[in-house]
Amino acid sequence: MECIVINGGRPLQGLVAASGAKNSALAVMAATLLCSGEHRISGVPELCDISTMKRLLEHLGVRITGSADLRLDATHIDIVDAPYELVKTMRASFLVLGPLLARFGNARVSLPGGCAIGLRPVDIHIKALEAMGAHISIENGYVNAFCERMRGARILFDMPTVGGTENIMMAACLADGVTVIENAAREPEIIDLAAALRSAGALITGDGTGTITIEGVRQLAPIVHTVMPDRIEAGTLLIAGAITEGDVTVENCPVAYMGATLEKLRDIGCIIDESENCARIRADRGLKPVEVTTSPYPGFPTDMQAQLMSLLTLAGGTSLIRETIFENRFIHVAELDRMGARIRVERDCAVVTGVEQLEGARVMASDLRASASLILAGLAARGTTVVSRIYHLDRGYEALEEKLRRLGADIRREQE
Ligand code: EPZ
């Protein structure tokens, strides 16, 4: 297994570009199942979750060429079965259910099961597909779904689920009549998926608001789309600048979608200059503690919680971080504490008391964003930090250590 070794304490400086958004690219790739022909998706990041989605689509019969500029020909779909081996590796695989069902009238997709950060059920996806006329049974850990033809429906989500909104939005594109999703997720990746679907002729309005309306069409054309930049990767790179008291400019930075993150970083005392697609961060010691609550967009993203926590371990005072999206997303706390942080968890709240200095240590990554938080802590720590189980990082960050090295970090990958 590989690990990442960091000799901390070097201020990062310079320019770095964010890659295409993983969570947007995964949904747009799943959407190619909606119609035959060659789809073209640009700006796709090269990372493990994208490879897993490629493997799943190829398993179904999609022919794929290219990497950053993908060509996906979904003309000949051989099977409509997403196996456990692939879905358990990556939950976003469940996004093939809506498109397969809408185009072929049946699908068999493994239930994803639990996940390190929480239970993450898919009941809302299933209830909504049933409201659209699908007959669904769960057998041997698989969702078996069939439907002569999906029909439009008015759907009220119990909570604004990102994946649920994407699955239903895709299915509704080929349904008879109009579907209205209320309490829909408003995340930028939903807007990006809607743009991709519109490029194929889908009739969608309201994306980016809590009410999305989709008028079904008989057929779609191939998608032509460039994936939006990754707001979570951009935020992670900005914190890398801040935590090392550096001066980092992130290009291809979707600042318009990063309001809550940028505002929190400013509250902490970072200086941020922003333009349309670029943000520069500067920070020195004298960081201030803050209170943060994760919530659905436009609130503070759960996917930035762990990284912000690393920064707050060095603030002068006590910060409170409340996690409301996932019930087990504080696994990084024990590892940060091994590096000298002072954090205690009380139910859904982490109480972070700032310390003068973090110390390098051997730590273990438990999920994607936890890995990023440990790398950030390692960049600021005195001495050497070794982050193991780095495959979590590789799932969702494109060449992170290379980008950090170019900014001046002493970071390398080694075999354990
Ligand atoms: C997406 O996951 C992202 N993944 C996650 O990114 C992100 O953390 C999450 O949205 C929240 O922003 C992708 O886009 C591939 P949800 P998703 O459905 O769609 C509950 C990362 O690090 N819920 O919006 O699975 C659920 O348990 C990752 O890149 C139900 O109860 O998240 C959670 O508490 C991790 N029933 C809340 O809703 C359902 O049927 C939000 O989950 C669906 C969800």
PDB file of C-alpha atoms and ligand atoms in Angstrom, residues 22-23 26 91-92 117 120-125 159-164 166 187 302-303 325-327 329 368-369, ligand 1:
ATOM      1  CA  LYS A  22     -15.570  14.765  -9.516  1.00  0.00           C
ATOM      2  CA  ASN A  23     -19.156  14.773  -8.258  1.00  0.00           C
ATOM      3  CA  LEU A  26     -19.796  11.159 -12.173  1.00  0.00           C
ATOM      4  CA  ARG A  91     -21.830   4.789  -4.116  1.00  0.00           C
ATOM      5  CA  ALA A  92     -22.272   7.154  -7.065  1.00  0.00           C
ATOM      6  CA  ILE A 117     -19.139   8.522   7.015  1.00  0.00           C
ATOM      7  CA  ARG A 120     -26.404   6.892   3.571  1.00  0.00           C
ATOM      8  CA  PRO A 121     -29.679   5.179   2.630  1.00  0.00           C
ATOM      9  CA  VAL A 122     -31.248   5.480  -0.847  1.00  0.00           C
ATOM     10  CA  ASP A 123     -34.886   5.272   0.272  1.00  0.00           C
ATOM     11  CA  ILE A 124     -35.724   8.712  -1.145  1.00  0.00           C
ATOM     12  CA  HIS A 125     -34.478   7.709  -4.636  1.00  0.00           C
ATOM     13  CA  MET A 159     -34.575  16.058   2.582  1.00  0.00           C
ATOM     14  CA  PRO A 160     -32.655  17.641  -0.270  1.00  0.00           C
ATOM     15  CA  THR A 161     -30.575  14.682  -1.434  1.00  0.00           C
ATOM     16  CA  VAL A 162     -27.974  15.405  -4.110  1.00  0.00           C
ATOM     17  CA  GLY A 163     -27.874  11.882  -5.579  1.00  0.00           C
ATOM     18  CA  GLY A 164     -31.658  11.535  -5.304  1.00  0.00           C
ATOM     19  CA  GLU A 166     -29.778  13.645  -9.889  1.00  0.00           C
ATOM     20  CA  GLU A 187     -25.892  22.056  -5.226  1.00  0.00           C
ATOM     21  CA  THR A 302     -19.944  18.812   4.579  1.00  0.00           C
ATOM     22  CA  ASP A 303     -17.234  17.984   2.042  1.00  0.00           C
ATOM     23  CA  ILE A 325     -25.391  15.892   6.933  1.00  0.00           C
ATOM     24  CA  PHE A 326     -23.599  12.662   7.861  1.00  0.00           C
ATOM     25  CA  GLU A 327     -23.715  11.022  11.280  1.00  0.00           C
ATOM     26  CA  ARG A 329     -18.030  12.334   9.658  1.00  0.00           C
ATOM     27  CA  LEU A 368     -11.712  11.061   0.992  1.00  0.00           C
ATOM     28  CA  ARG A 369     -12.064  14.402   2.802  1.00  0.00           C
TER      29      ARG A 369
HETATM   30  C1  EPZ B   1     -23.299  13.653  -2.521  1.00  0.00           C
HETATM   31  O1  EPZ B   1     -23.556  12.404  -1.877  1.00  0.00           O
HETATM   32  C2  EPZ B   1     -21.812  13.718  -2.746  1.00  0.00           C
HETATM   33  N1  EPZ B   1     -21.408  12.597  -3.597  1.00  0.00           N
HETATM   34  C3  EPZ B   1     -21.082  13.677  -1.421  1.00  0.00           C
HETATM   35  O2  EPZ B   1     -19.699  13.849  -1.694  1.00  0.00           O
HETATM   36  C4  EPZ B   1     -21.568  14.828  -0.540  1.00  0.00           C
HETATM   37  O3  EPZ B   1     -20.971  14.722   0.729  1.00  0.00           O
HETATM   38  C5  EPZ B   1     -23.085  14.769  -0.385  1.00  0.00           C
HETATM   39  O4  EPZ B   1     -23.707  14.742  -1.703  1.00  0.00           O
HETATM   40  C6  EPZ B   1     -23.658  15.936   0.378  1.00  0.00           C
HETATM   41  O5  EPZ B   1     -23.297  17.139  -0.240  1.00  0.00           O
HETATM   42  C7  EPZ B   1     -21.586  12.668  -4.913  1.00  0.00           C
HETATM   43  O6  EPZ B   1     -22.086  13.645  -5.454  1.00  0.00           O
HETATM   44  C8  EPZ B   1     -21.107  11.527  -5.725  1.00  0.00           C
HETATM   45  P1  EPZ B   1     -27.082  13.078  -0.264  1.00  0.00           P
HETATM   46  P2  EPZ B   1     -25.039  11.854  -1.789  1.00  0.00           P
HETATM   47  O7  EPZ B   1     -27.999  12.098  -0.891  1.00  0.00           O
HETATM   48  O8  EPZ B   1     -25.773  12.218  -3.006  1.00  0.00           O
HETATM   49  C9  EPZ B   1     -29.585  11.391   3.429  1.00  0.00           C
HETATM   50  C10 EPZ B   1     -17.380  13.510  -1.312  1.00  0.00           C
HETATM   51  O9  EPZ B   1     -16.561  13.535  -0.369  1.00  0.00           O
HETATM   52  N2  EPZ B   1     -30.334  10.565   2.467  1.00  0.00           N
HETATM   53  O10 EPZ B   1     -27.251  14.509  -0.602  1.00  0.00           O
HETATM   54  O11 EPZ B   1     -24.939  10.420  -1.436  1.00  0.00           O
HETATM   55  C11 EPZ B   1     -28.124  10.962   3.555  1.00  0.00           C
HETATM   56  O12 EPZ B   1     -27.959   9.871   4.418  1.00  0.00           O
HETATM   57  C12 EPZ B   1     -18.757  12.970  -1.112  1.00  0.00           C
HETATM   58  O13 EPZ B   1     -17.104  13.883  -2.466  1.00  0.00           O
HETATM   59  C13 EPZ B   1     -31.381   9.770   2.914  1.00  0.00           C
HETATM   60  O14 EPZ B   1     -31.700   9.735   4.101  1.00  0.00           O
HETATM   61  O15 EPZ B   1     -25.568  12.648  -0.543  1.00  0.00           O
HETATM   62  C14 EPZ B   1     -27.490  12.229   4.057  1.00  0.00           C
HETATM   63  O16 EPZ B   1     -27.697  12.337   5.447  1.00  0.00           O
HETATM   64  C15 EPZ B   1     -19.001  12.142   0.052  1.00  0.00           C
HETATM   65  N3  EPZ B   1     -32.065   9.014   1.983  1.00  0.00           N
HETATM   66  C16 EPZ B   1     -28.301  13.335   3.365  1.00  0.00           C
HETATM   67  O17 EPZ B   1     -29.513  12.713   2.937  1.00  0.00           O
HETATM   68  C17 EPZ B   1     -31.757   9.026   0.661  1.00  0.00           C
HETATM   69  O18 EPZ B   1     -32.422   8.325  -0.121  1.00  0.00           O
HETATM   70  C18 EPZ B   1     -27.632  13.949   2.150  1.00  0.00           C
HETATM   71  O19 EPZ B   1     -27.159  12.905   1.299  1.00  0.00           O
HETATM   72  C19 EPZ B   1     -30.703   9.853   0.222  1.00  0.00           C
HETATM   73  C20 EPZ B   1     -30.002  10.609   1.139  1.00  0.00           C
END
